[in-house]
PDB file of C-alpha atoms and ligand atoms in Angstrom:
ATOM      1  CA  MET A   1     115.665  83.140 -43.297  1.00 69.00           C
ATOM      2  CA  LYS A   2     117.057  79.739 -44.257  1.00 74.00           C
ATOM      3  CA  LYS A   3     120.766  79.327 -43.482  1.00 93.00           C
ATOM      4  CA  ILE A   4     121.658  76.404 -45.758  1.00 97.00           C
ATOM      5  CA  ILE A   5     120.082  76.281 -49.187  1.00 98.00           C
ATOM      6  CA  ALA A   6     120.580  73.209 -51.383  1.00 98.00           C
ATOM      7  CA  ILE A   7     119.853  73.329 -55.108  1.00 98.00           C
ATOM      8  CA  ASP A   8     120.071  70.046 -57.002  1.00 98.00           C
ATOM      9  CA  GLY A   9     119.117  69.098 -60.524  1.00 97.00           C
ATOM     10  CA  PRO A  10     120.302  67.816 -63.901  1.00 95.00           C
ATOM     11  CA  ALA A  11     122.959  69.379 -66.154  1.00 90.00           C
ATOM     12  CA  GLY A  12     122.061  72.688 -67.749  1.00 90.00           C
ATOM     13  CA  ALA A  13     119.036  73.389 -65.523  1.00 94.00           C
ATOM     14  CA  GLY A  14     120.510  76.774 -64.559  1.00 93.00           C
ATOM     15  CA  LYS A  15     121.553  75.731 -61.050  1.00 95.00           C
ATOM     16  CA  SER A  16     124.810  77.657 -60.969  1.00 92.00           C
ATOM     17  CA  THR A  17     123.308  80.841 -62.458  1.00 93.00           C
ATOM     18  CA  ILE A  18     120.467  80.755 -59.938  1.00 97.00           C
ATOM     19  CA  ALA A  19     122.573  79.633 -56.962  1.00 96.00           C
ATOM     20  CA  LYS A  20     125.147  82.357 -57.628  1.00 94.00           C
ATOM     21  CA  SER A  21     122.512  85.111 -57.982  1.00 95.00           C
ATOM     22  CA  LEU A  22     120.575  83.858 -54.973  1.00 97.00           C
ATOM     23  CA  ALA A  23     123.730  83.854 -52.846  1.00 95.00           C
ATOM     24  CA  ALA A  24     124.556  87.397 -54.002  1.00 93.00           C
ATOM     25  CA  ARG A  25     121.021  88.613 -53.172  1.00 95.00           C
ATOM     26  CA  LEU A  26     121.108  87.041 -49.705  1.00 95.00           C
ATOM     27  CA  GLY A  27     124.747  87.940 -48.974  1.00 94.00           C
ATOM     28  CA  TYR A  28     125.535  84.213 -48.712  1.00 95.00           C
ATOM     29  CA  ILE A  29     128.520  82.198 -49.918  1.00 93.00           C
ATOM     30  CA  TYR A  30     127.988  80.192 -53.087  1.00 94.00           C
ATOM     31  CA  ILE A  31     129.532  76.718 -53.236  1.00 95.00           C
ATOM     32  CA  ASP A  32     129.598  75.199 -56.710  1.00 95.00           C
ATOM     33  CA  THR A  33     130.100  71.510 -55.935  1.00 97.00           C
ATOM     34  CA  GLY A  34     130.088  70.516 -59.623  1.00 96.00           C
ATOM     35  CA  ALA A  35     133.195  72.689 -60.074  1.00 96.00           C
ATOM     36  CA  MET A  36     134.960  70.516 -57.492  1.00 97.00           C
ATOM     37  CA  TYR A  37     134.269  67.331 -59.505  1.00 97.00           C
ATOM     38  CA  ARG A  38     135.272  69.193 -62.645  1.00 97.00           C
ATOM     39  CA  ALA A  39     138.568  70.228 -60.999  1.00 98.00           C
ATOM     40  CA  VAL A  40     139.418  66.576 -60.236  1.00 98.00           C
ATOM     41  CA  ALA A  41     138.391  65.607 -63.801  1.00 98.00           C
ATOM     42  CA  TRP A  42     140.650  68.324 -65.216  1.00 98.00           C
ATOM     43  CA  LEU A  43     143.524  67.072 -63.072  1.00 98.00           C
ATOM     44  CA  ALA A  44     142.917  63.484 -64.231  1.00 98.00           C
ATOM     45  CA  LEU A  45     143.076  64.590 -67.883  1.00 98.00           C
ATOM     46  CA  GLN A  46     146.287  66.541 -67.178  1.00 97.00           C
ATOM     47  CA  LYS A  47     147.948  63.648 -65.394  1.00 97.00           C
ATOM     48  CA  GLY A  48     146.694  60.947 -67.746  1.00 98.00           C
ATOM     49  CA  VAL A  49     144.693  59.149 -65.055  1.00 98.00           C
ATOM     50  CA  ALA A  50     141.873  57.154 -66.697  1.00 98.00           C
ATOM     51  CA  VAL A  51     138.318  58.129 -65.728  1.00 97.00           C
ATOM     52  CA  ASP A  52     137.632  54.558 -64.608  1.00 95.00           C
ATOM     53  CA  ASP A  53     140.792  54.252 -62.493  1.00 98.00           C
ATOM     54  CA  GLU A  54     139.078  54.666 -59.126  1.00 97.00           C
ATOM     55  CA  ALA A  55     142.232  54.324 -57.016  1.00 98.00           C
ATOM     56  CA  GLY A  56     144.124  56.808 -59.205  1.00 98.00           C
ATOM     57  CA  LEU A  57     141.240  59.304 -59.115  1.00 98.00           C
ATOM     58  CA  THR A  58     140.844  58.970 -55.363  1.00 98.00           C
ATOM     59  CA  ALA A  59     144.553  59.705 -54.883  1.00 98.00           C
ATOM     60  CA  LEU A  60     144.169  62.833 -57.031  1.00 97.00           C
ATOM     61  CA  ALA A  61     141.145  64.013 -55.005  1.00 97.00           C
ATOM     62  CA  ALA A  62     142.952  63.330 -51.733  1.00 96.00           C
ATOM     63  CA  GLY A  63     145.957  65.423 -52.763  1.00 95.00           C
ATOM     64  CA  ALA A  64     144.112  68.253 -54.518  1.00 93.00           C
ATOM     65  CA  GLU A  65     143.662  71.547 -52.777  1.00 91.00           C
ATOM     66  CA  ILE A  66     140.523  73.079 -54.237  1.00 93.00           C
ATOM     67  CA  ASP A  67     139.626  76.621 -53.342  1.00 89.00           C
ATOM     68  CA  MET A  68     136.735  78.794 -54.478  1.00 88.00           C
ATOM     69  CA  ARG A  69     136.257  82.510 -54.344  1.00 85.00           C
ATOM     70  CA  VAL A  70     134.243  85.216 -56.054  1.00 81.00           C
ATOM     71  CA  VAL A  71     136.211  87.919 -57.858  1.00 84.00           C
ATOM     72  CA  ASP A  72     134.274  90.736 -59.578  1.00 83.00           C
ATOM     73  CA  GLY A  73     131.121  88.628 -59.492  1.00 79.00           C
ATOM     74  CA  GLU A  74     132.863  85.699 -61.199  1.00 84.00           C
ATOM     75  CA  ASN A  75     133.353  82.343 -59.543  1.00 85.00           C
ATOM     76  CA  ILE A  76     137.030  81.470 -59.456  1.00 93.00           C
ATOM     77  CA  ILE A  77     138.187  77.888 -58.931  1.00 95.00           C
ATOM     78  CA  LEU A  78     141.750  77.397 -57.804  1.00 96.00           C
ATOM     79  CA  LEU A  79     143.447  74.019 -57.894  1.00 96.00           C
ATOM     80  CA  ASP A  80     146.692  73.969 -55.945  1.00 93.00           C
ATOM     81  CA  GLY A  81     146.767  77.741 -56.373  1.00 94.00           C
ATOM     82  CA  ARG A  82     146.213  77.727 -60.142  1.00 96.00           C
ATOM     83  CA  ASP A  83     143.113  79.402 -61.609  1.00 97.00           C
ATOM     84  CA  ILE A  84     141.373  76.733 -63.716  1.00 97.00           C
ATOM     85  CA  SER A  85     137.925  78.405 -63.864  1.00 96.00           C
ATOM     86  CA  ARG A  86     137.898  78.517 -67.653  1.00 94.00           C
ATOM     87  CA  GLU A  87     139.471  75.114 -68.310  1.00 96.00           C
ATOM     88  CA  ILE A  88     136.895  73.221 -66.234  1.00 96.00           C
ATOM     89  CA  ARG A  89     134.027  74.430 -68.455  1.00 91.00           C
ATOM     90  CA  SER A  90     135.364  72.797 -71.637  1.00 90.00           C
ATOM     91  CA  PRO A  91     133.310  69.997 -73.263  1.00 86.00           C
ATOM     92  CA  GLU A  92     136.172  67.537 -72.539  1.00 93.00           C
ATOM     93  CA  VAL A  93     136.151  68.271 -68.813  1.00 96.00           C
ATOM     94  CA  SER A  94     132.319  68.233 -68.769  1.00 89.00           C
ATOM     95  CA  ALA A  95     132.361  64.754 -70.289  1.00 90.00           C
ATOM     96  CA  ALA A  96     135.084  63.471 -67.923  1.00 96.00           C
ATOM     97  CA  ALA A  97     133.493  64.978 -64.784  1.00 96.00           C
ATOM     98  CA  SER A  98     130.530  62.607 -64.918  1.00 91.00           C
ATOM     99  CA  PRO A  99     132.504  59.308 -64.688  1.00 93.00           C
ATOM    100  CA  VAL A 100     134.993  60.918 -62.272  1.00 96.00           C
ATOM    101  CA  SER A 101     132.106  61.908 -59.981  1.00 95.00           C
ATOM    102  CA  ALA A 102     130.926  58.286 -59.925  1.00 93.00           C
ATOM    103  CA  ALA A 103     134.118  57.211 -58.090  1.00 96.00           C
ATOM    104  CA  ALA A 104     133.205  56.580 -54.442  1.00 96.00           C
ATOM    105  CA  GLY A 105     136.643  57.649 -53.173  1.00 97.00           C
ATOM    106  CA  VAL A 106     136.461  60.976 -55.005  1.00 98.00           C
ATOM    107  CA  ARG A 107     132.981  61.635 -53.641  1.00 97.00           C
ATOM    108  CA  SER A 108     133.999  60.886 -50.116  1.00 97.00           C
ATOM    109  CA  TYR A 109     136.831  63.474 -50.165  1.00 97.00           C
ATOM    110  CA  LEU A 110     134.772  66.132 -51.873  1.00 97.00           C
ATOM    111  CA  VAL A 111     131.644  65.585 -49.757  1.00 97.00           C
ATOM    112  CA  ASP A 112     133.764  66.060 -46.618  1.00 96.00           C
ATOM    113  CA  GLN A 113     135.037  69.368 -47.969  1.00 94.00           C
ATOM    114  CA  GLN A 114     131.508  70.455 -48.934  1.00 96.00           C
ATOM    115  CA  ARG A 115     130.186  69.717 -45.443  1.00 96.00           C
ATOM    116  CA  ARG A 116     133.034  71.676 -43.876  1.00 94.00           C
ATOM    117  CA  LEU A 117     132.360  74.676 -46.110  1.00 91.00           C
ATOM    118  CA  ALA A 118     128.611  74.525 -45.420  1.00 94.00           C
ATOM    119  CA  ALA A 119     129.112  74.299 -41.661  1.00 93.00           C
ATOM    120  CA  ARG A 120     129.859  78.036 -41.638  1.00 88.00           C
ATOM    121  CA  GLY A 121     126.176  78.655 -42.496  1.00 91.00           C
ATOM    122  CA  ASN A 122     124.636  81.261 -44.801  1.00 95.00           C
ATOM    123  CA  VAL A 123     125.526  79.224 -47.855  1.00 96.00           C
ATOM    124  CA  VAL A 124     123.936  78.194 -51.130  1.00 97.00           C
ATOM    125  CA  LEU A 125     125.242  74.931 -52.580  1.00 97.00           C
ATOM    126  CA  ASP A 126     124.369  73.455 -55.926  1.00 97.00           C
ATOM    127  CA  GLY A 127     124.976  69.927 -57.179  1.00 96.00           C
ATOM    128  CA  ARG A 128     123.289  66.572 -57.614  1.00 95.00           C
ATOM    129  CA  ASP A 129     123.210  65.084 -54.104  1.00 96.00           C
ATOM    130  CA  ILE A 130     123.239  68.085 -51.768  1.00 98.00           C
ATOM    131  CA  GLY A 131     119.706  67.652 -50.423  1.00 98.00           C
ATOM    132  CA  THR A 132     119.864  63.844 -50.403  1.00 97.00           C
ATOM    133  CA  VAL A 133     123.384  62.982 -49.182  1.00 97.00           C
ATOM    134  CA  VAL A 134     125.699  65.923 -48.468  1.00 98.00           C
ATOM    135  CA  LEU A 135     123.299  67.979 -46.338  1.00 98.00           C
ATOM    136  CA  PRO A 136     120.062  66.078 -45.760  1.00 97.00           C
ATOM    137  CA  ASP A 137     119.215  68.586 -42.989  1.00 97.00           C
ATOM    138  CA  ALA A 138     119.526  71.642 -45.267  1.00 97.00           C
ATOM    139  CA  ASP A 139     116.945  74.296 -44.359  1.00 96.00           C
ATOM    140  CA  CYS A 140     115.706  74.752 -47.908  1.00 97.00           C
ATOM    141  CA  LYS A 141     115.924  72.196 -50.725  1.00 98.00           C
ATOM    142  CA  ILE A 142     115.125  72.990 -54.323  1.00 98.00           C
ATOM    143  CA  PHE A 143     115.195  70.517 -57.218  1.00 98.00           C
ATOM    144  CA  LEU A 144     115.670  72.691 -60.291  1.00 98.00           C
ATOM    145  CA  THR A 145     115.019  71.188 -63.689  1.00 97.00           C
ATOM    146  CA  ALA A 146     113.917  72.057 -67.248  1.00 97.00           C
ATOM    147  CA  SER A 147     113.175  70.113 -70.423  1.00 97.00           C
ATOM    148  CA  LEU A 148     116.153  68.458 -72.148  1.00 97.00           C
ATOM    149  CA  GLU A 149     115.638  70.672 -75.222  1.00 97.00           C
ATOM    150  CA  GLU A 150     115.737  73.869 -73.189  1.00 96.00           C
ATOM    151  CA  ARG A 151     118.744  72.773 -71.140  1.00 97.00           C
ATOM    152  CA  ALA A 152     120.644  71.875 -74.327  1.00 97.00           C
ATOM    153  CA  GLU A 153     119.841  75.243 -75.827  1.00 95.00           C
ATOM    154  CA  ARG A 154     121.013  77.105 -72.689  1.00 93.00           C
ATOM    155  CA  ARG A 155     124.313  75.182 -72.648  1.00 91.00           C
ATOM    156  CA  TRP A 156     124.779  75.735 -76.366  1.00 94.00           C
ATOM    157  CA  ARG A 157     124.310  79.491 -75.881  1.00 93.00           C
ATOM    158  CA  GLU A 158     126.911  79.471 -73.100  1.00 89.00           C
ATOM    159  CA  PHE A 159     129.405  77.741 -75.405  1.00 88.00           C
ATOM    160  CA  ALA A 160     128.565  80.120 -78.283  1.00 93.00           C
ATOM    161  CA  ALA A 161     129.086  83.141 -76.005  1.00 93.00           C
ATOM    162  CA  LYS A 162     132.596  81.818 -75.335  1.00 87.00           C
ATOM    163  CA  GLY A 163     133.239  81.482 -79.077  1.00 92.00           C
ATOM    164  CA  LEU A 164     132.922  77.672 -79.068  1.00 88.00           C
ATOM    165  CA  ASP A 165     131.172  76.431 -82.198  1.00 89.00           C
ATOM    166  CA  ILE A 166     129.508  73.158 -81.179  1.00 91.00           C
ATOM    167  CA  ASP A 167     126.596  71.414 -82.853  1.00 95.00           C
ATOM    168  CA  ILE A 168     123.479  71.811 -80.666  1.00 96.00           C
ATOM    169  CA  GLU A 169     122.509  68.183 -81.337  1.00 96.00           C
ATOM    170  CA  GLN A 170     125.867  67.121 -79.905  1.00 95.00           C
ATOM    171  CA  VAL A 171     125.235  69.270 -76.804  1.00 94.00           C
ATOM    172  CA  ARG A 172     121.808  67.634 -76.431  1.00 96.00           C
ATOM    173  CA  ARG A 173     123.292  64.134 -76.709  1.00 96.00           C
ATOM    174  CA  ASP A 174     126.071  64.946 -74.212  1.00 91.00           C
ATOM    175  CA  ILE A 175     123.573  66.295 -71.669  1.00 94.00           C
ATOM    176  CA  ALA A 176     121.240  63.310 -72.102  1.00 95.00           C
ATOM    177  CA  GLU A 177     124.165  60.941 -71.605  1.00 93.00           C
ATOM    178  CA  ARG A 178     125.324  62.818 -68.517  1.00 89.00           C
ATOM    179  CA  ASP A 179     121.791  62.875 -67.072  1.00 92.00           C
ATOM    180  CA  TYR A 180     121.561  59.137 -67.553  1.00 93.00           C
ATOM    181  CA  ARG A 181     124.946  58.420 -65.978  1.00 91.00           C
ATOM    182  CA  ASP A 182     124.456  60.860 -63.073  1.00 90.00           C
ATOM    183  CA  SER A 183     121.019  59.371 -62.289  1.00 94.00           C
ATOM    184  CA  HIS A 184     121.985  55.710 -62.611  1.00 95.00           C
ATOM    185  CA  ARG A 185     125.312  55.527 -60.775  1.00 90.00           C
ATOM    186  CA  ALA A 186     125.454  53.368 -57.661  1.00 90.00           C
ATOM    187  CA  ASN A 187     126.867  56.112 -55.473  1.00 89.00           C
ATOM    188  CA  SER A 188     124.670  59.136 -54.584  1.00 90.00           C
ATOM    189  CA  PRO A 189     122.718  59.233 -57.847  1.00 92.00           C
ATOM    190  CA  LEU A 190     120.954  62.393 -58.924  1.00 94.00           C
ATOM    191  CA  CYS A 191     117.438  62.303 -57.512  1.00 94.00           C
ATOM    192  CA  GLN A 192     114.994  64.670 -55.894  1.00 97.00           C
ATOM    193  CA  ALA A 193     114.945  64.580 -52.082  1.00 97.00           C
ATOM    194  CA  ASP A 194     111.490  63.750 -50.678  1.00 97.00           C
ATOM    195  CA  ASP A 195     111.332  67.145 -48.983  1.00 97.00           C
ATOM    196  CA  ALA A 196     112.710  69.189 -51.913  1.00 98.00           C
ATOM    197  CA  VAL A 197     110.523  71.636 -53.822  1.00 98.00           C
ATOM    198  CA  LEU A 198     110.419  70.807 -57.536  1.00 98.00           C
ATOM    199  CA  LEU A 199     110.981  73.865 -59.708  1.00 98.00           C
ATOM    200  CA  ASP A 200     110.615  73.265 -63.450  1.00 97.00           C
ATOM    201  CA  SER A 201     112.140  76.310 -65.142  1.00 96.00           C
ATOM    202  CA  THR A 202     111.087  75.384 -68.691  1.00 97.00           C
ATOM    203  CA  GLY A 203     109.847  78.598 -70.292  1.00 96.00           C
ATOM    204  CA  MET A 204     110.775  80.736 -67.276  1.00 96.00           C
ATOM    205  CA  SER A 205     113.241  83.638 -67.373  1.00 94.00           C
ATOM    206  CA  ILE A 206     116.234  83.721 -65.023  1.00 94.00           C
ATOM    207  CA  ASP A 207     114.546  86.541 -63.082  1.00 97.00           C
ATOM    208  CA  GLU A 208     111.358  84.532 -62.627  1.00 98.00           C
ATOM    209  CA  VAL A 209     113.294  81.509 -61.343  1.00 98.00           C
ATOM    210  CA  LEU A 210     115.370  83.715 -59.049  1.00 98.00           C
ATOM    211  CA  GLN A 211     112.235  85.328 -57.642  1.00 98.00           C
ATOM    212  CA  LYS A 212     110.718  81.936 -56.920  1.00 98.00           C
ATOM    213  CA  THR A 213     113.885  80.680 -55.186  1.00 97.00           C
ATOM    214  CA  LEU A 214     114.062  83.883 -53.105  1.00 97.00           C
ATOM    215  CA  GLU A 215     110.515  83.228 -51.922  1.00 97.00           C
ATOM    216  CA  LEU A 216     111.452  79.673 -50.962  1.00 96.00           C
ATOM    217  CA  ALA A 217     114.625  80.830 -49.185  1.00 95.00           C
ATOM    218  CA  GLU A 218     112.731  83.467 -47.237  1.00 91.00           C
ATOM    219  CA  ALA A 219     109.673  81.346 -46.411  1.00 86.00           C
TER     220      ALA A 219
HETATM  221  O1   DC B   1     126.961  70.727 -62.214  1.00 74.75           O
HETATM  222  P1   DC B   1     128.143  70.382 -63.123  1.00 74.75           P
HETATM  223  O2   DC B   1     127.731  70.159 -64.554  1.00 74.75           O
HETATM  224  O3   DC B   1     129.244  71.377 -63.039  1.00 74.75           O
HETATM  225  O4   DC B   1     128.709  68.972 -62.548  1.00 74.75           O
HETATM  226  C1   DC B   1     129.790  68.296 -63.136  1.00 74.75           C
HETATM  227  C2   DC B   1     129.635  66.784 -62.889  1.00 74.75           C
HETATM  228  O5   DC B   1     129.814  66.495 -61.513  1.00 74.75           O
HETATM  229  C3   DC B   1     128.276  66.206 -63.298  1.00 74.75           C
HETATM  230  O6   DC B   1     128.447  65.169 -64.245  1.00 74.75           O
HETATM  231  C4   DC B   1     127.669  65.639 -62.051  1.00 74.75           C
HETATM  232  C5   DC B   1     128.758  65.679 -61.027  1.00 74.75           C
HETATM  233  N1   DC B   1     128.304  66.200 -59.743  1.00 74.75           N
HETATM  234  C6   DC B   1     127.979  65.289 -58.760  1.00 74.75           C
HETATM  235  O7   DC B   1     128.020  64.085 -59.005  1.00 74.75           O
HETATM  236  N2   DC B   1     127.622  65.724 -57.531  1.00 74.75           N
HETATM  237  C7   DC B   1     127.562  67.037 -57.254  1.00 74.75           C
HETATM  238  N3   DC B   1     127.219  67.435 -56.022  1.00 74.75           N
HETATM  239  C8   DC B   1     127.866  67.984 -58.259  1.00 74.75           C
HETATM  240  C9   DC B   1     128.224  67.536 -59.497  1.00 74.75           C
END
């Protein structure tokens, strides 16, 4: 059985759903690295630090105590002891998280934390650069993707389930913009590691994707 499983891919590909379920099935810890960038983005919005103020963002990341735990099957993100799990999923934080994650100083603090958490073993991490930069020696690397249309629809459903009425075209544009920015930034851009298995989940059910990832984790 693989001890460190890295799942990377673009926004809305289902990484967190799959990584969380996979971790639960294997009895592993799930580390949602995107939530860490979202937490810093949320803090920046709260404190009025501009998303292009690299020094200001780095200072926020350096001082932020981010903690993650699972309560009743839900992933809880604590920032300096406050539960911000819901706040970090808003469209505003989603939009801010992408430029915030491009700041080299922010990445360096968060990548350190991610490596420390992963060092315990028996972990599933999801993100954009886990297999390429954070843990290039991960035992199992999966690059999970799906068509832009399907990813937009999945995100839109998530928002609708939370009672947020957002135009699906807007969701599609936001995701496309985020994909572009995440893949073209200078620092640790989103890309598939040479030794990652590509899993295109377009047209697949969550159960089918989970089954496939279980096979890869157990291979
Ligand atoms: O996976 P997510 O949508 O929660 O990620 C939020 C943002 O953080 C996204 O724009 C990409 C960025 N991110 C990153 O740069 N590196 C990671 N390991 C995880 C997320």
